[in-house]
Amino acid sequence: MISLYDKGVFLVNGKNIIVNDLNVNFNKNEARKGTITYNILEKHNISNDMENLKLKFDCLASHDITYVGIIQTARASGLKKFPIPYVLTNCHNTLCAVGGTINEDDHMFGLSAAKKYGGIYVPPHQAVIHQYMRENMAGCGKMILGSDSHTRYGALGTIAIGEGGGELVKQLLNKTYDIKYPEVIGVYLKGKPKKGIGPQDVALTIIKAVFKNGFVKNKIMEFIGEGISNLNVEFRNGIDVMTTETTCLTSIWKTDIEVKEYLREHDRDKDYNELSPKNIAYYDGMIVIDLDEIESMIALPFHPSNVYSIKELQNNLIEILTKVEREAFEQGIQIDLKSKIRDGSLFGEQGIIAGCAGGTYDNIVDVTDIIKNKSIGVDFSLNVYPSSQSTSIELNKNGSMARMMESGAVIRTAFCGPCFGAGDTPANGQLSFRHTTRNFPNREGSKPGEGQISMVALMDARSIAATAINGGKLTAATDIEVEFTKPKYNFNRTVYKNKVYEGFKKIEDSTLIYGPNIVDWPELPKLPNDILLKICAVINDPVTTTDELIPSGETSSYRSNPMRLAEFTLSRRAPDYIENAKEIKKIEDERKSGKNPLTGKLKEIFYKIKKIDKEINILEIGIGSTIYANKPGDGSAREQAASCQKILGGWANIAKEYATKRYRSNLINWGMIPFVIEDKINFKSGEYIYIKDIKSAIENKSQMIKGYLISIKSEDIKIINLKLDSLTDTEMNILLEGCLINYYKRT
């Protein structure tokens, strides 16, 4: 079904895979230039150095839990106008009942900013961010940067990257996205999916194969092979958007007549170009997927990589569910999945098909064919969110919407809530089957820290529909009889013409509209010469998601208010972090005002430091906080996971590794040093780390920095080696200045 080649391979004539060895006569360096990736990156690189890229993008995209902070940061740094098209969608803070008028205030700010700086504004309920970009902005050979981790338009020939807001700010200020040339992994598709198999089945199969072994981490996945022609564009989009869950940097696909027709249907013929590898192309690794063998899949709680075929789960139900329960308990979460077994089968209470992954036209018409003229029943609910108004209009015209509603399904508007924890939260203890992007704890809106927990399993829309007509009994779409009618899609642009503000290059004499909850960033300090860090949280989970660093759903209304948002930092995973961080920040504030901070335990710590640094002056050392986590950052591009720590006095994160480049970039842009530690250290919350001459170490781009771990319960002082991966000149200066805002104010 799926094979991995972990050594470099040559692809010859687009179909012959030759593993690189001493007998190969091809020039590897020249063959690297034969990939689709190389040619797109080369056209967008302004450095004249293909090993160290400085990229300029064609377009930017943000939604309403990120664009306010991005624009505020850019304004503070000298923004005059948007230099390239910048799309501001409103598909996250759509439920304006949360926080009173706060969410709608953000929308009014966004519209006023689009008018003032020349942006494109998509009002609430019109389209989820990635569907709008597919329908209107993506094109062959383009590059798009978005402040959402699922920014993926590779199936349309676009290299699209999801990053934290700081990277978009750089583009708004005509700066560059700096990165070393990434490794490129070929994804060779062959065969044709069998009836009932959908894009989520293929995506979950890939995630299962490559997530835990890091096979594509921070690399580019390039989809090639004759199997692509057996997938329509919506099917490809559904696979493509889920590549985020592999931890790859981004993706790109070979294009063909299907893409040409898709762009033509969307009135964008000029955006088509045929993209294909050259006769000889070199890839740093290869994934070969036989689409014929893909089965109906399910990702059990609480990660998209926790994948089994539905058949395998059904045949080993007790064993697998016990394993998942045990893994959840090890993360401090108690669930009872086995209580969902009735008469030897697994039952759930809810089905959700939504967002950029699930809410596509192709998925929904197939769902209609499965559930039409049948009853979902009382004990199972099915909620469907078409990904755009254009999709809804066509579903309404061809009768799909009515047939779904007659069966008992509820049709929503275009909203990303089920993907980030703000829509259709199940009751405590319920199991929800979802064709969305993620199934982390609380992604469906529950609060595990308060004992309220429901569970999400990811599945393809077709299997969710099959499950719905069986009263919630887990059913693979391949196990039912259905005739898929595949009604033709006709794109309708009229709704966008009537509702979307198309303001690129159209600057109006407009004033920004602020609500009371839209607050400027507080002043953030520069990096001092020496720092004393208190460890305020220790998390030993295998992966710490962005949602655990800063929750998503209930905090969305406060993302334009940095101080209020910071009150939620690590609240679900380490509730005492905020109090610990505030306590040390208060001491630092007193030090900066000239007061002697040496009281209580800090006085003891200072005397211990004196033993190793007799010249230390407590009034000149920066005092702040840090956290330790094994592998933080597996989540969205939301930079607030880093900015909230900074606002609470944070100076660094310490990790064995960072789950994604995004999170490391977010840390740097907010003046947080992304330390890596290779030694096995049993850190404890409340301990201190003293780092002398940290400023000089950053200036010299030192990759190994000595720290002193100071115990609070003994006289022990242990030397630890903190690794700092290579910094660019810009990253170095951002850390020295204390954050991106400070850096741009100075420059």
mmCIF file of C-alpha atoms in Angstrom, residues 414-607:
data_model
loop_
_atom_site.group_PDB
_atom_site.id
_atom_site.type_symbol
_atom_site.label_atom_id
_atom_site.label_comp_id
_atom_site.label_asym_id
_atom_site.label_seq_id
_atom_site.Cartn_x
_atom_site.Cartn_y
_atom_site.Cartn_z
ATOM 1 C CA ALA A 414 -18.807 28.221 6.019
ATOM 2 C CA PHE A 415 -17.100 28.183 9.431
ATOM 3 C CA CYS A 416 -13.895 26.619 10.760
ATOM 4 C CA GLY A 417 -15.263 26.060 14.272
ATOM 5 C CA PRO A 418 -15.217 22.237 14.288
ATOM 6 C CA CYS A 419 -11.532 22.317 13.327
ATOM 7 C CA PHE A 420 -10.386 24.510 16.207
ATOM 8 C CA GLY A 421 -12.853 23.864 19.007
ATOM 9 C CA ALA A 422 -15.655 26.417 18.597
ATOM 10 C CA GLY A 423 -18.502 24.573 16.934
ATOM 11 C CA ASP A 424 -20.739 21.606 17.686
ATOM 12 C CA THR A 425 -19.105 20.532 20.929
ATOM 13 C CA PRO A 426 -20.436 17.064 21.842
ATOM 14 C CA ALA A 427 -21.714 16.210 25.289
ATOM 15 C CA ASN A 428 -19.263 15.024 27.908
ATOM 16 C CA GLY A 429 -18.041 11.519 27.122
ATOM 17 C CA GLN A 430 -19.383 11.415 23.577
ATOM 18 C CA LEU A 431 -17.495 10.215 20.501
ATOM 19 C CA SER A 432 -17.523 12.364 17.370
ATOM 20 C CA PHE A 433 -16.499 11.128 13.906
ATOM 21 C CA ARG A 434 -15.136 14.092 11.924
ATOM 22 C CA HIS A 435 -13.821 14.868 8.475
ATOM 23 C CA THR A 436 -11.814 17.845 9.739
ATOM 24 C CA THR A 437 -8.104 18.476 10.136
ATOM 25 C CA ARG A 438 -7.278 17.535 13.723
ATOM 26 C CA ASN A 439 -8.463 15.527 16.705
ATOM 27 C CA PHE A 440 -6.254 16.888 19.501
ATOM 28 C CA PRO A 441 -7.803 17.034 22.993
ATOM 29 C CA ASN A 442 -10.290 19.961 23.118
ATOM 30 C CA ARG A 443 -10.295 20.461 19.330
ATOM 31 C CA GLU A 444 -14.028 19.787 19.510
ATOM 32 C CA GLY A 445 -14.408 22.349 22.299
ATOM 33 C CA SER A 446 -14.271 20.252 25.469
ATOM 34 C CA LYS A 447 -12.160 21.211 28.497
ATOM 35 C CA PRO A 448 -10.176 18.204 29.740
ATOM 36 C CA GLY A 449 -8.628 20.225 32.585
ATOM 37 C CA GLU A 450 -12.089 20.753 34.041
ATOM 38 C CA GLY A 451 -13.131 17.117 33.647
ATOM 39 C CA GLN A 452 -15.285 17.770 30.571
ATOM 40 C CA ILE A 453 -13.981 15.624 27.726
ATOM 41 C CA SER A 454 -15.410 14.340 24.495
ATOM 42 C CA MET A 455 -13.451 12.461 21.873
ATOM 43 C CA VAL A 456 -12.827 12.929 18.166
ATOM 44 C CA ALA A 457 -11.896 10.310 15.607
ATOM 45 C CA LEU A 458 -10.993 11.505 12.110
ATOM 46 C CA MET A 459 -12.598 9.713 9.147
ATOM 47 C CA ASP A 460 -13.466 10.386 5.555
ATOM 48 C CA ALA A 461 -16.849 11.996 4.839
ATOM 49 C CA ARG A 462 -18.076 8.862 3.042
ATOM 50 C CA SER A 463 -17.462 6.592 6.027
ATOM 51 C CA ILE A 464 -19.060 9.185 8.309
ATOM 52 C CA ALA A 465 -22.164 9.123 6.110
ATOM 53 C CA ALA A 466 -22.171 5.298 6.129
ATOM 54 C CA THR A 467 -21.912 5.409 9.920
ATOM 55 C CA ALA A 468 -24.755 7.939 10.117
ATOM 56 C CA ILE A 469 -27.250 5.749 8.255
ATOM 57 C CA ASN A 470 -26.336 2.870 10.591
ATOM 58 C CA GLY A 471 -27.327 4.860 13.682
ATOM 59 C CA GLY A 472 -23.771 5.749 14.670
ATOM 60 C CA LYS A 473 -22.325 2.251 14.260
ATOM 61 C CA LEU A 474 -18.815 2.600 12.822
ATOM 62 C CA THR A 475 -19.113 1.617 9.160
ATOM 63 C CA ALA A 476 -16.594 1.823 6.339
ATOM 64 C CA ALA A 477 -17.914 3.379 3.137
ATOM 65 C CA THR A 478 -16.399 0.446 1.260
ATOM 66 C CA ASP A 479 -18.837 -1.860 3.082
ATOM 67 C CA ILE A 480 -22.055 -0.325 1.763
ATOM 68 C CA GLU A 481 -23.827 -0.366 -1.590
ATOM 69 C CA VAL A 482 -24.115 3.082 -3.144
ATOM 70 C CA GLU A 483 -24.159 4.640 -6.589
ATOM 71 C CA PHE A 484 -22.204 7.891 -6.684
ATOM 72 C CA THR A 485 -23.872 10.281 -9.133
ATOM 73 C CA LYS A 486 -21.105 12.916 -9.283
ATOM 74 C CA PRO A 487 -23.232 15.894 -10.391
ATOM 75 C CA LYS A 488 -21.146 18.508 -12.196
ATOM 76 C CA TYR A 489 -19.995 21.522 -10.199
ATOM 77 C CA ASN A 490 -20.714 24.987 -11.588
ATOM 78 C CA PHE A 491 -18.827 27.744 -9.808
ATOM 79 C CA ASN A 492 -20.828 30.876 -8.997
ATOM 80 C CA ARG A 493 -18.757 34.020 -8.459
ATOM 81 C CA THR A 494 -21.753 36.331 -8.034
ATOM 82 C CA VAL A 495 -21.822 36.083 -4.249
ATOM 83 C CA TYR A 496 -18.177 37.147 -4.052
ATOM 84 C CA LYS A 497 -18.771 40.056 -6.442
ATOM 85 C CA ASN A 498 -21.595 41.225 -4.192
ATOM 86 C CA LYS A 499 -19.947 40.699 -0.789
ATOM 87 C CA VAL A 500 -16.133 40.609 -0.965
ATOM 88 C CA TYR A 501 -14.204 43.879 -0.735
ATOM 89 C CA GLU A 502 -11.591 43.762 -3.512
ATOM 90 C CA GLY A 503 -9.231 46.501 -2.387
ATOM 91 C CA PHE A 504 -5.770 45.545 -3.607
ATOM 92 C CA LYS A 505 -4.049 48.686 -4.964
ATOM 93 C CA LYS A 506 -7.171 50.661 -4.035
ATOM 94 C CA ILE A 507 -6.080 52.732 -1.049
ATOM 95 C CA GLU A 508 -8.881 54.695 0.626
ATOM 96 C CA ASP A 509 -8.558 57.574 3.060
ATOM 97 C CA SER A 510 -9.823 55.323 5.823
ATOM 98 C CA THR A 511 -9.418 55.292 9.589
ATOM 99 C CA LEU A 512 -8.877 52.005 11.397
ATOM 100 C CA ILE A 513 -11.909 51.032 13.463
ATOM 101 C CA TYR A 514 -10.942 49.816 16.931
ATOM 102 C CA GLY A 515 -13.127 47.987 19.397
ATOM 103 C CA PRO A 516 -12.400 48.120 23.141
ATOM 104 C CA ASN A 517 -10.806 44.667 22.977
ATOM 105 C CA ILE A 518 -8.265 45.581 20.272
ATOM 106 C CA VAL A 519 -5.147 46.542 22.187
ATOM 107 C CA ASP A 520 -1.622 47.435 21.096
ATOM 108 C CA TRP A 521 1.267 45.193 22.072
ATOM 109 C CA PRO A 522 2.916 46.134 25.381
ATOM 110 C CA GLU A 523 6.534 47.258 25.351
ATOM 111 C CA LEU A 524 8.799 44.202 25.274
ATOM 112 C CA PRO A 525 12.384 44.262 26.623
ATOM 113 C CA LYS A 526 15.636 43.727 24.755
ATOM 114 C CA LEU A 527 17.811 40.727 25.512
ATOM 115 C CA PRO A 528 20.079 41.490 28.523
ATOM 116 C CA ASN A 529 23.726 40.434 28.834
ATOM 117 C CA ASP A 530 22.966 37.636 31.316
ATOM 118 C CA ILE A 531 19.688 35.893 32.124
ATOM 119 C CA LEU A 532 18.311 33.920 35.035
ATOM 120 C CA LEU A 533 15.404 31.733 33.975
ATOM 121 C CA LYS A 534 12.895 30.109 36.295
ATOM 122 C CA ILE A 535 11.407 26.905 34.908
ATOM 123 C CA CYS A 536 7.682 27.560 35.262
ATOM 124 C CA ALA A 537 6.358 24.405 33.573
ATOM 125 C CA VAL A 538 7.746 20.975 32.699
ATOM 126 C CA ILE A 539 5.838 18.877 30.160
ATOM 127 C CA ASN A 540 7.136 15.393 29.398
ATOM 128 C CA ASP A 541 4.432 14.387 26.917
ATOM 129 C CA PRO A 542 5.717 12.996 23.602
ATOM 130 C CA VAL A 543 4.225 16.026 21.802
ATOM 131 C CA THR A 544 2.871 19.304 23.180
ATOM 132 C CA THR A 545 0.397 20.809 20.752
ATOM 133 C CA THR A 546 -0.109 24.502 20.137
ATOM 134 C CA ASP A 547 -3.578 24.123 21.670
ATOM 135 C CA GLU A 548 -1.989 23.052 24.933
ATOM 136 C CA LEU A 549 0.430 25.980 24.836
ATOM 137 C CA ILE A 550 -2.457 28.375 24.197
ATOM 138 C CA PRO A 551 -6.036 27.026 23.878
ATOM 139 C CA SER A 552 -7.991 27.727 20.714
ATOM 140 C CA GLY A 553 -11.775 27.776 21.033
ATOM 141 C CA GLU A 554 -12.694 29.824 24.096
ATOM 142 C CA THR A 555 -9.734 32.192 23.669
ATOM 143 C CA SER A 556 -10.488 33.246 20.092
ATOM 144 C CA SER A 557 -12.390 36.329 21.213
ATOM 145 C CA TYR A 558 -9.309 37.651 22.994
ATOM 146 C CA ARG A 559 -6.702 37.247 20.272
ATOM 147 C CA SER A 560 -6.686 40.984 19.630
ATOM 148 C CA ASN A 561 -5.965 41.697 23.294
ATOM 149 C CA PRO A 562 -2.483 40.375 24.169
ATOM 150 C CA MET A 563 -2.776 40.813 27.938
ATOM 151 C CA ARG A 564 -6.164 39.092 28.245
ATOM 152 C CA LEU A 565 -5.077 36.281 25.951
ATOM 153 C CA ALA A 566 -1.941 35.664 28.009
ATOM 154 C CA GLU A 567 -4.177 34.706 30.951
ATOM 155 C CA PHE A 568 -4.923 31.431 29.116
ATOM 156 C CA THR A 569 -1.307 30.386 28.527
ATOM 157 C CA LEU A 570 -0.832 26.651 29.221
ATOM 158 C CA SER A 571 -4.088 26.774 31.179
ATOM 159 C CA ARG A 572 -5.207 23.347 30.007
ATOM 160 C CA ARG A 573 -1.900 21.564 30.422
ATOM 161 C CA ALA A 574 -0.049 23.301 33.275
ATOM 162 C CA PRO A 575 -2.576 25.474 35.169
ATOM 163 C CA ASP A 576 0.016 26.773 37.660
ATOM 164 C CA TYR A 577 2.222 28.160 34.867
ATOM 165 C CA ILE A 578 0.513 31.568 34.734
ATOM 166 C CA GLU A 579 0.904 32.199 38.457
ATOM 167 C CA ASN A 580 4.534 31.020 38.391
ATOM 168 C CA ALA A 581 5.368 33.190 35.381
ATOM 169 C CA LYS A 582 3.623 36.257 36.804
ATOM 170 C CA GLU A 583 5.494 35.874 40.078
ATOM 171 C CA ILE A 584 8.894 35.931 38.361
ATOM 172 C CA LYS A 585 7.828 38.773 36.033
ATOM 173 C CA LYS A 586 6.880 40.884 39.047
ATOM 174 C CA ILE A 587 10.373 40.373 40.432
ATOM 175 C CA GLU A 588 11.878 41.402 37.075
ATOM 176 C CA ASP A 589 9.682 44.522 36.936
ATOM 177 C CA GLU A 590 10.909 45.485 40.421
ATOM 178 C CA ARG A 591 14.516 44.924 39.356
ATOM 179 C CA LYS A 592 14.101 47.179 36.331
ATOM 180 C CA SER A 593 12.605 49.900 38.551
ATOM 181 C CA GLY A 594 15.753 49.804 40.716
ATOM 182 C CA LYS A 595 14.429 47.748 43.618
ATOM 183 C CA ASN A 596 16.465 44.902 45.069
ATOM 184 C CA PRO A 597 14.701 41.692 43.971
ATOM 185 C CA LEU A 598 16.595 39.439 46.380
ATOM 186 C CA THR A 599 13.930 37.994 48.629
ATOM 187 C CA GLY A 600 12.969 34.468 49.631
ATOM 188 C CA LYS A 601 14.135 31.649 47.372
ATOM 189 C CA LEU A 602 15.628 34.020 44.828
ATOM 190 C CA LYS A 603 18.065 35.223 47.468
ATOM 191 C CA GLU A 604 19.227 31.624 47.958
ATOM 192 C CA ILE A 605 19.546 31.134 44.208
ATOM 193 C CA PHE A 606 21.611 34.302 43.887
ATOM 194 C CA TYR A 607 24.099 33.151 46.534
#
